[in-house]
């Protein structure tokens, strides 16, 4: 299988897998137990916290380990919004329409079930926000603004620090959250420098294990725990910790940060090759949905006219090439990409025909060439009408 779907998930780095096995074998006790076995597990969790913090420019105490990006997003959105409303009565929520469903659905549930006011902001054809869009919706009554750093479908990067600065002027007491799940190992990530209050991370997007993530919180940020029933993670997330997963995450993130520049250069070369060659693969018309600059170096999203992207991903899979239509989460549902729909509201054919190609550790030119070879027969097999 030629795997070109690293934004969906990545294979584990061998060193991260080693760490996971070592800690699961040698430090398997409950980190909250006060006997030496528990202390050994506690030592591993705290070691992992320090190591992850170092990889992302944070202080260890500001990291909360979670079960992944979805939980980090849910904890941030619900936990920050509820705490803000409790403190000041603020009930406004704002985010770009292109956020990941883990953010969007958490925001929508606050609107639907708890009476918060939600404003989803439009984006342009490159997936970018007009900063003045915030002016109409962000102000005194805003509880939370969420701005993703890198879009998982198109790779579009948002200037989070700039946008956060503008939001602080409009609503000094609003909490600001950033989903940076797709950033680790792909673009430089220094969480404190983003200028926000909370940053979501996930291990399995950077060659760590699935089911492990973290939420970075700026010191002093008010947040309500969403998972209760234990005082773990300084009362911010109840539940027995996962020392082996945390250790593997920290190892993966450290390696990803160290290898980032070399990887990024190679991915950019492969993406350039596909940009040059893909249009020749389909006479029906190919358009790129990933901007040429200001995007993740590993991601290339293209629309094939007259084709259903999900069917195309399926046909490519039958020919040994793994890629995605929209995101992996959306592709088992029935809706088309909400990200492409926000970018091209008047062009349903472009929205339907999107294919996401994403490179990762170990991706080669042979993988890219295998895609180019598999595309013409796959496209013929799924031509619409
Ligand atoms: N946020 C973004 C941008 C993602 O791409 C993903 C994963 O697809 C998530 C959140 C959810 O992360 P996880 O799969 O760790 O729950």
Coordinates of C-alpha atoms and ligand atoms in Angstrom, one line a residue:
X1 CA 0.0 0.0 0.0
X2 CA 1.3 3.5 -0.9
X3 CA 0.2 5.5 2.1
X4 CA -0.6 9.1 1.2
X5 CA -3.0 9.8 4.1
X6 CA -0.8 11.1 6.9
X7 CA -3.4 13.8 7.9
X8 CA -5.8 11.0 8.8
X9 CA -3.1 9.2 10.9
X10 CA 0.5 8.3 10.8
X11 CA 2.4 5.0 11.5
X12 CA 4.2 5.0 14.8
X13 CA 7.9 6.0 14.9
X14 CA 9.9 2.9 16.0
X15 CA 11.4 4.9 18.9
X16 CA 7.9 6.0 20.1
X17 CA 6.7 2.4 19.9
X18 CA 9.8 1.3 22.0
X19 CA 9.0 4.0 24.6
X20 CA 5.4 2.8 24.7
X21 CA 6.4 -0.8 25.2
X22 CA 9.1 0.1 27.8
X23 CA 6.7 2.1 30.0
X24 CA 3.8 -0.3 29.6
X25 CA 6.1 -3.1 30.7
X26 CA 8.1 -1.4 33.4
X27 CA 5.8 1.3 34.8
X28 CA 2.3 -0.2 34.5
X29 CA 1.0 0.7 38.0
X30 CA -1.5 3.5 38.7
X31 CA 0.3 6.8 38.8
X32 CA -2.0 7.9 41.7
X33 CA -0.9 5.0 43.9
X34 CA 1.4 5.9 46.7
X35 CA 3.5 2.7 46.7
X36 CA 6.8 2.6 44.7
X37 CA 5.2 1.0 41.7
X38 CA 2.8 3.9 41.5
X39 CA 5.6 6.3 41.9
X40 CA 7.5 4.7 39.0
X41 CA 4.4 5.3 36.8
X42 CA 4.1 8.9 38.1
X43 CA 7.8 9.5 37.3
X44 CA 7.1 8.4 33.7
X45 CA 4.1 10.6 33.3
X46 CA 6.0 13.6 34.6
X47 CA 9.0 12.8 32.5
X48 CA 6.8 12.7 29.4
X49 CA 5.2 16.0 30.4
X50 CA 8.6 17.7 30.6
X51 CA 9.8 16.2 27.3
X52 CA 6.6 17.1 25.4
X53 CA 6.7 20.6 26.9
X54 CA 10.3 21.1 25.6
X55 CA 9.3 19.9 22.1
X56 CA 6.5 22.6 21.9
X57 CA 7.9 25.6 23.8
X58 CA 5.8 25.1 26.9
X59 CA 6.1 24.7 30.6
X60 CA 5.3 21.2 31.8
X61 CA 2.7 22.3 34.3
X62 CA 0.7 23.9 31.6
X63 CA 0.0 20.6 29.8
X64 CA -3.0 18.4 30.4
X65 CA -2.8 14.9 28.9
X66 CA -6.0 13.8 27.2
X67 CA -7.3 10.9 25.1
X68 CA -6.5 12.7 21.8
X69 CA -7.3 15.8 19.7
X70 CA -11.1 15.3 19.9
X71 CA -11.0 15.3 23.7
X72 CA -8.6 18.3 23.8
X73 CA -10.9 20.3 21.5
X74 CA -14.0 19.3 23.5
X75 CA -12.3 20.1 26.8
X76 CA -11.1 23.5 25.5
X77 CA -14.4 24.6 23.8
X78 CA -16.8 23.5 26.5
X79 CA -14.4 24.0 29.4
X80 CA -13.4 27.5 28.5
X81 CA -16.8 28.7 27.3
X82 CA -18.6 27.4 30.4
X83 CA -15.9 28.9 32.7
X84 CA -16.1 32.3 30.9
X85 CA -19.9 32.4 31.2
X86 CA -19.8 31.5 34.9
X87 CA -17.3 34.3 35.5
X88 CA -18.8 37.1 33.5
X89 CA -22.0 36.0 31.8
X90 CA -20.3 36.2 28.4
X91 CA -22.1 33.8 26.0
X92 CA -20.7 34.6 22.5
X93 CA -18.7 32.0 20.5
X94 CA -16.9 32.5 17.2
X95 CA -14.8 30.4 14.9
X96 CA -14.1 30.0 11.2
X97 CA -16.6 27.7 9.4
X98 CA -13.6 25.4 8.5
X99 CA -12.8 24.2 12.0
X100 CA -12.5 20.4 12.6
X101 CA -15.8 18.8 13.6
X102 CA -14.4 18.2 17.1
X103 CA -14.5 22.0 17.6
X104 CA -17.6 22.7 15.4
X105 CA -19.8 20.1 17.0
X106 CA -18.7 21.2 20.5
X107 CA -19.5 24.8 19.6
X108 CA -22.9 23.8 18.1
X109 CA -23.8 21.7 21.2
X110 CA -23.2 24.8 23.4
X111 CA -25.5 26.8 21.1
X112 CA -28.2 24.2 20.8
X113 CA -28.3 23.0 24.4
X114 CA -27.0 25.8 26.5
X115 CA -28.1 29.0 24.8
X116 CA -24.7 30.3 23.8
X117 CA -24.6 32.5 20.7
X118 CA -22.5 31.0 17.9
X119 CA -21.0 32.9 14.9
X120 CA -19.2 30.9 12.2
X121 CA -17.1 33.1 10.0
X122 CA -16.8 32.7 6.3
X123 CA -13.4 32.1 4.6
X124 CA -12.1 33.0 1.1
X125 CA -11.2 30.6 -1.7
X126 CA -7.9 29.8 0.1
X127 CA -9.6 29.0 3.4
X128 CA -8.4 32.3 5.0
X129 CA -10.4 34.6 7.3
X130 CA -10.8 38.3 6.7
X131 CA -9.7 39.6 10.1
X132 CA -12.3 42.3 9.9
X133 CA -14.9 39.5 10.0
X134 CA -14.3 39.3 13.7
X135 CA -15.3 42.9 14.2
X136 CA -19.0 42.2 13.7
X137 CA -19.2 39.3 16.0
X138 CA -16.5 39.6 18.7
X139 CA -16.8 42.0 21.6
X140 CA -17.6 42.4 25.3
X141 CA -20.0 39.5 25.4
X142 CA -17.6 37.0 23.7
X143 CA -16.8 33.9 25.8
X144 CA -14.6 32.0 23.4
X145 CA -13.0 32.3 20.0
X146 CA -11.5 29.1 18.4
X147 CA -9.1 29.4 15.4
X148 CA -7.4 26.4 14.0
X149 CA -3.7 26.7 13.1
X150 CA -3.7 24.3 10.2
X151 CA -6.7 22.9 8.3
X152 CA -6.7 19.1 8.2
X153 CA -8.3 19.0 4.7
X154 CA -6.5 21.7 2.8
X155 CA -3.4 22.4 4.9
X156 CA -4.3 26.2 4.9
X157 CA -2.4 27.9 7.8
X158 CA -4.1 30.7 9.6
X159 CA -2.0 33.5 11.2
X160 CA -3.1 32.6 14.7
X161 CA -0.9 35.1 16.5
X162 CA -2.1 38.0 14.4
X163 CA -5.7 37.0 14.7
X164 CA -5.4 36.5 18.4
X165 CA -3.9 40.0 18.8
X166 CA -6.9 41.5 17.0
X167 CA -9.3 39.4 19.1
X168 CA -7.6 40.6 22.3
X169 CA -8.3 44.2 21.2
X170 CA -11.9 43.5 20.6
X171 CA -12.6 41.3 23.5
X172 CA -9.9 41.4 26.2
X173 CA -11.5 38.8 28.4
X174 CA -12.5 36.3 25.8
X175 CA -10.7 33.0 25.9
X176 CA -8.9 32.0 22.6
X177 CA -8.4 28.4 21.6
X178 CA -6.3 26.9 18.8
X179 CA -6.5 23.4 17.3
X180 CA -2.9 22.7 16.3
X181 CA -3.4 19.0 15.8
X182 CA -2.0 19.0 12.3
X183 CA 1.0 21.1 13.1
X184 CA 3.4 18.9 15.1
X185 CA 6.3 17.9 12.9
X186 CA 5.0 19.9 9.9
X187 CA 5.4 23.5 10.8
X188 CA 7.3 25.2 13.7
X189 CA 5.2 25.1 16.8
X190 CA 5.9 27.2 19.9
X191 CA 2.6 27.2 21.8
X192 CA 3.3 30.1 24.1
X193 CA 4.2 32.3 21.1
X194 CA 0.7 31.8 19.5
X195 CA -0.7 34.3 21.8
X196 CA -3.8 32.2 22.7
X197 CA -5.0 30.6 25.9
X198 CA -5.3 26.9 24.9
X199 CA -3.8 24.7 22.2
X200 CA -5.0 21.2 21.3
X201 CA -2.5 18.5 20.2
X202 CA -2.8 14.8 19.2
X203 CA -0.1 12.1 19.2
X204 CA -1.2 10.1 16.3
X205 CA -0.7 12.9 13.7
X206 CA 3.1 13.0 14.5
X207 CA 4.0 9.3 14.6
X208 CA 2.8 8.7 18.1
X209 CA 0.0 6.4 19.3
X210 CA -3.7 6.9 18.8
X211 CA -5.9 7.7 21.8
X212 CA -3.3 10.2 23.3
X213 CA -3.3 14.0 23.2
X214 CA -2.7 17.1 25.2
X215 CA -4.2 20.5 25.9
X216 CA -1.8 23.3 26.6
X217 CA -3.3 26.0 28.9
X218 CA -1.8 29.4 29.5
X219 CA -1.2 29.8 33.3
X220 CA -4.2 31.4 34.9
X221 CA -6.7 30.4 32.2
X222 CA -10.1 29.5 33.8
X223 CA -11.3 26.1 32.6
X224 CA -14.0 23.7 33.8
X225 CA -13.0 20.1 33.8
X226 CA -15.3 18.2 31.4
X227 CA -14.4 14.7 32.5
X228 CA -14.9 14.5 36.3
X229 CA -14.5 11.8 38.8
X230 CA -10.9 12.2 39.7
X231 CA -8.4 15.0 40.4
X232 CA -5.8 13.9 37.9
X233 CA -4.1 16.4 35.7
X234 CA -4.3 19.1 38.5
X235 CA -8.1 18.7 38.5
X236 CA -8.4 19.6 34.9
X237 CA -9.1 16.1 33.5
X238 CA -10.3 13.2 35.7
X239 CA -9.3 9.6 34.8
X240 CA -6.4 7.3 35.4
X241 CA -3.5 8.6 33.3
X242 CA -1.8 6.7 30.4
X243 CA 1.9 6.8 31.2
X244 CA 2.9 4.6 28.3
X245 CA 0.9 6.7 25.8
X246 CA 2.2 9.9 27.2
X247 CA 5.8 8.7 27.0
X248 CA 5.3 7.6 23.4
X249 CA 3.7 10.9 22.5
X250 CA 6.6 12.8 24.0
X251 CA 9.1 10.7 22.1
X252 CA 7.2 11.1 18.8
X253 CA 6.8 14.9 19.3
X254 CA 10.5 15.3 20.1
X255 CA 11.5 13.3 16.9
X256 CA 9.0 15.1 14.8
X257 CA 10.3 18.5 15.9
X258 CA 13.9 17.4 15.3
X259 CA 13.2 16.0 11.8
X260 CA 10.7 18.7 10.7
X261 CA 12.8 20.8 8.4
X262 CA 14.3 17.8 6.5
X263 CA 10.8 16.2 6.2
X264 CA 9.2 19.5 5.1
X265 CA 11.7 20.0 2.3
X266 CA 11.1 16.6 0.9
X267 CA 7.3 16.8 1.2
X268 CA 7.4 20.2 -0.5
X269 CA 9.3 18.6 -3.4
X270 CA 6.8 15.8 -3.7
X271 CA 3.9 18.2 -3.6
X272 CA 5.5 20.3 -6.3
X273 CA 5.9 17.2 -8.4
X274 CA 2.2 16.4 -8.1
X275 CA 1.2 20.0 -8.7
X276 CA 3.1 19.8 -12.0
X277 CA 1.8 16.4 -13.1
X278 CA -1.7 16.0 -11.7
X279 CA -3.4 18.2 -14.3
X280 CA -2.2 15.9 -17.0
X281 CA -3.9 12.9 -15.3
X282 CA -7.5 14.2 -15.9
X283 CA -8.7 16.0 -18.9
X284 CA -11.9 16.8 -17.1
X285 CA -10.1 19.5 -15.1
X286 CA -8.0 19.6 -11.9
X287 CA -8.0 22.5 -9.4
X288 CA -5.8 22.8 -6.4
X289 CA -7.6 23.7 -3.1
X290 CA -4.3 24.0 -1.1
X291 CA -2.8 27.5 -1.4
X292 CA 0.7 27.5 -2.9
X293 CA 2.1 29.3 0.1
X294 CA 0.9 29.5 3.7
X295 CA -0.1 25.8 3.9
X296 CA 1.2 22.7 5.5
X297 CA 4.1 21.4 3.4
X298 CA 2.8 17.8 3.5
X299 CA -0.8 18.5 2.2
X300 CA -2.1 18.8 -1.3
X301 CA -5.9 18.9 -1.8
X302 CA -7.1 18.8 -5.4
X303 CA -10.6 18.7 -7.0
X304 CA -11.2 16.6 -10.0
X305 CA -14.2 17.9 -12.1
X306 CA -17.1 15.6 -12.7
X307 CA -15.9 13.1 -10.1
X308 CA -17.0 12.2 -6.6
X309 CA -13.9 12.4 -4.3
X310 CA -15.1 9.7 -2.0
X311 CA -15.5 7.3 -4.9
X312 CA -12.1 8.3 -6.2
X313 CA -10.5 7.6 -2.8
X314 CA -12.1 4.2 -2.8
X315 CA -11.0 3.4 -6.4
X316 CA -7.4 4.5 -5.6
X317 CA -7.5 2.3 -2.5
X318 CA -8.4 -0.7 -4.7
X319 CA -5.3 0.1 -6.8
X320 CA -3.0 0.2 -3.7
X321 CA -2.9 4.0 -3.0
X322 CA -4.3 5.4 0.2
X323 CA -5.6 9.0 0.1
X324 CA -8.8 10.7 1.5
X325 CA -11.8 12.6 0.3
X326 CA -12.3 15.4 2.8
X327 CA -11.2 14.1 6.2
X328 CA -11.1 10.6 7.4
X329 CA -13.9 11.3 9.9
X330 CA -16.2 12.8 7.3
X331 CA -15.6 10.2 4.6
X332 CA -17.7 7.6 6.4
X333 CA -20.5 10.1 6.8
X334 CA -22.7 11.2 3.9
X335 CA -21.9 14.9 3.8
X336 CA -19.5 16.5 1.4
X337 CA -16.5 18.5 2.8
X338 CA -17.7 21.4 4.9
X339 CA -14.3 22.9 4.4
X340 CA -14.4 23.0 0.6
X341 CA -18.1 24.0 0.8
X342 CA -17.0 27.1 2.9
X343 CA -14.3 27.9 0.3
X344 CA -16.4 27.4 -2.8
X345 CA -20.1 27.9 -1.8
X346 CA -21.2 28.3 -5.4
X347 CA -19.3 25.4 -6.9
X348 CA -20.7 22.0 -5.7
X349 CA -18.8 20.1 -8.4
X350 CA -15.5 21.4 -7.0
X351 CA -16.6 20.6 -3.5
X352 CA -17.7 17.0 -4.4
X353 CA -14.5 16.3 -6.4
X354 CA -11.9 17.0 -3.6
X355 CA -9.1 14.5 -2.9
X356 CA -6.6 15.0 -0.1
X357 CA -3.1 13.8 -0.5
X358 CA -0.9 14.0 2.6
X359 CA 2.7 13.0 3.0
X360 CA 4.5 11.9 6.1
X361 CA 7.6 10.4 7.6
X362 CA 8.9 7.9 5.0
X363 CA 6.9 9.2 2.0
X364 CA 8.9 8.8 -1.2
X365 CA 8.8 9.9 -4.9
X366 CA 7.7 6.3 -5.7
X367 CA 4.6 6.9 -3.6
X368 CA 3.8 10.0 -5.5
X369 CA 4.4 8.3 -8.9
X370 CA 2.3 5.3 -7.8
X371 CA -0.6 7.8 -7.2
X372 CA 0.0 9.4 -10.7
X373 CA -0.2 5.9 -12.2
X374 CA -3.3 4.8 -10.3
X375 CA -5.2 8.0 -11.0
X376 CA -6.3 7.7 -14.7
X377 CA -7.9 4.2 -14.3
X378 CA -9.4 5.2 -10.9
X379 CA -10.9 8.4 -12.4
X380 CA -12.3 6.6 -15.4
X381 CA -14.0 4.1 -13.0
X382 CA -15.7 6.8 -11.0
X383 CA -16.7 9.4 -13.6
X384 CA -20.1 10.9 -12.6
X385 CA -22.8 10.7 -15.2
Ligands
LIG1 N1 -8.4 18.4 15.0 C1 -7.9 18.2 13.8 C2 -7.5 19.4 13.0 C3 -7.7 16.9 13.3 O1 -7.2 16.8 12.1 C4 -8.1 15.8 14.1 C5 -8.0 14.4 13.6 O2 -8.5 14.1 12.5 C6 -8.6 16.0 15.3 C7 -8.8 17.3 15.8 C8 -9.0 14.9 16.2 O3 -7.9 14.3 16.8 P1 -8.0 12.8 17.3 O4 -8.1 11.9 16.1 O5 -6.7 12.6 18.1 O6 -9.2 12.7 18.2

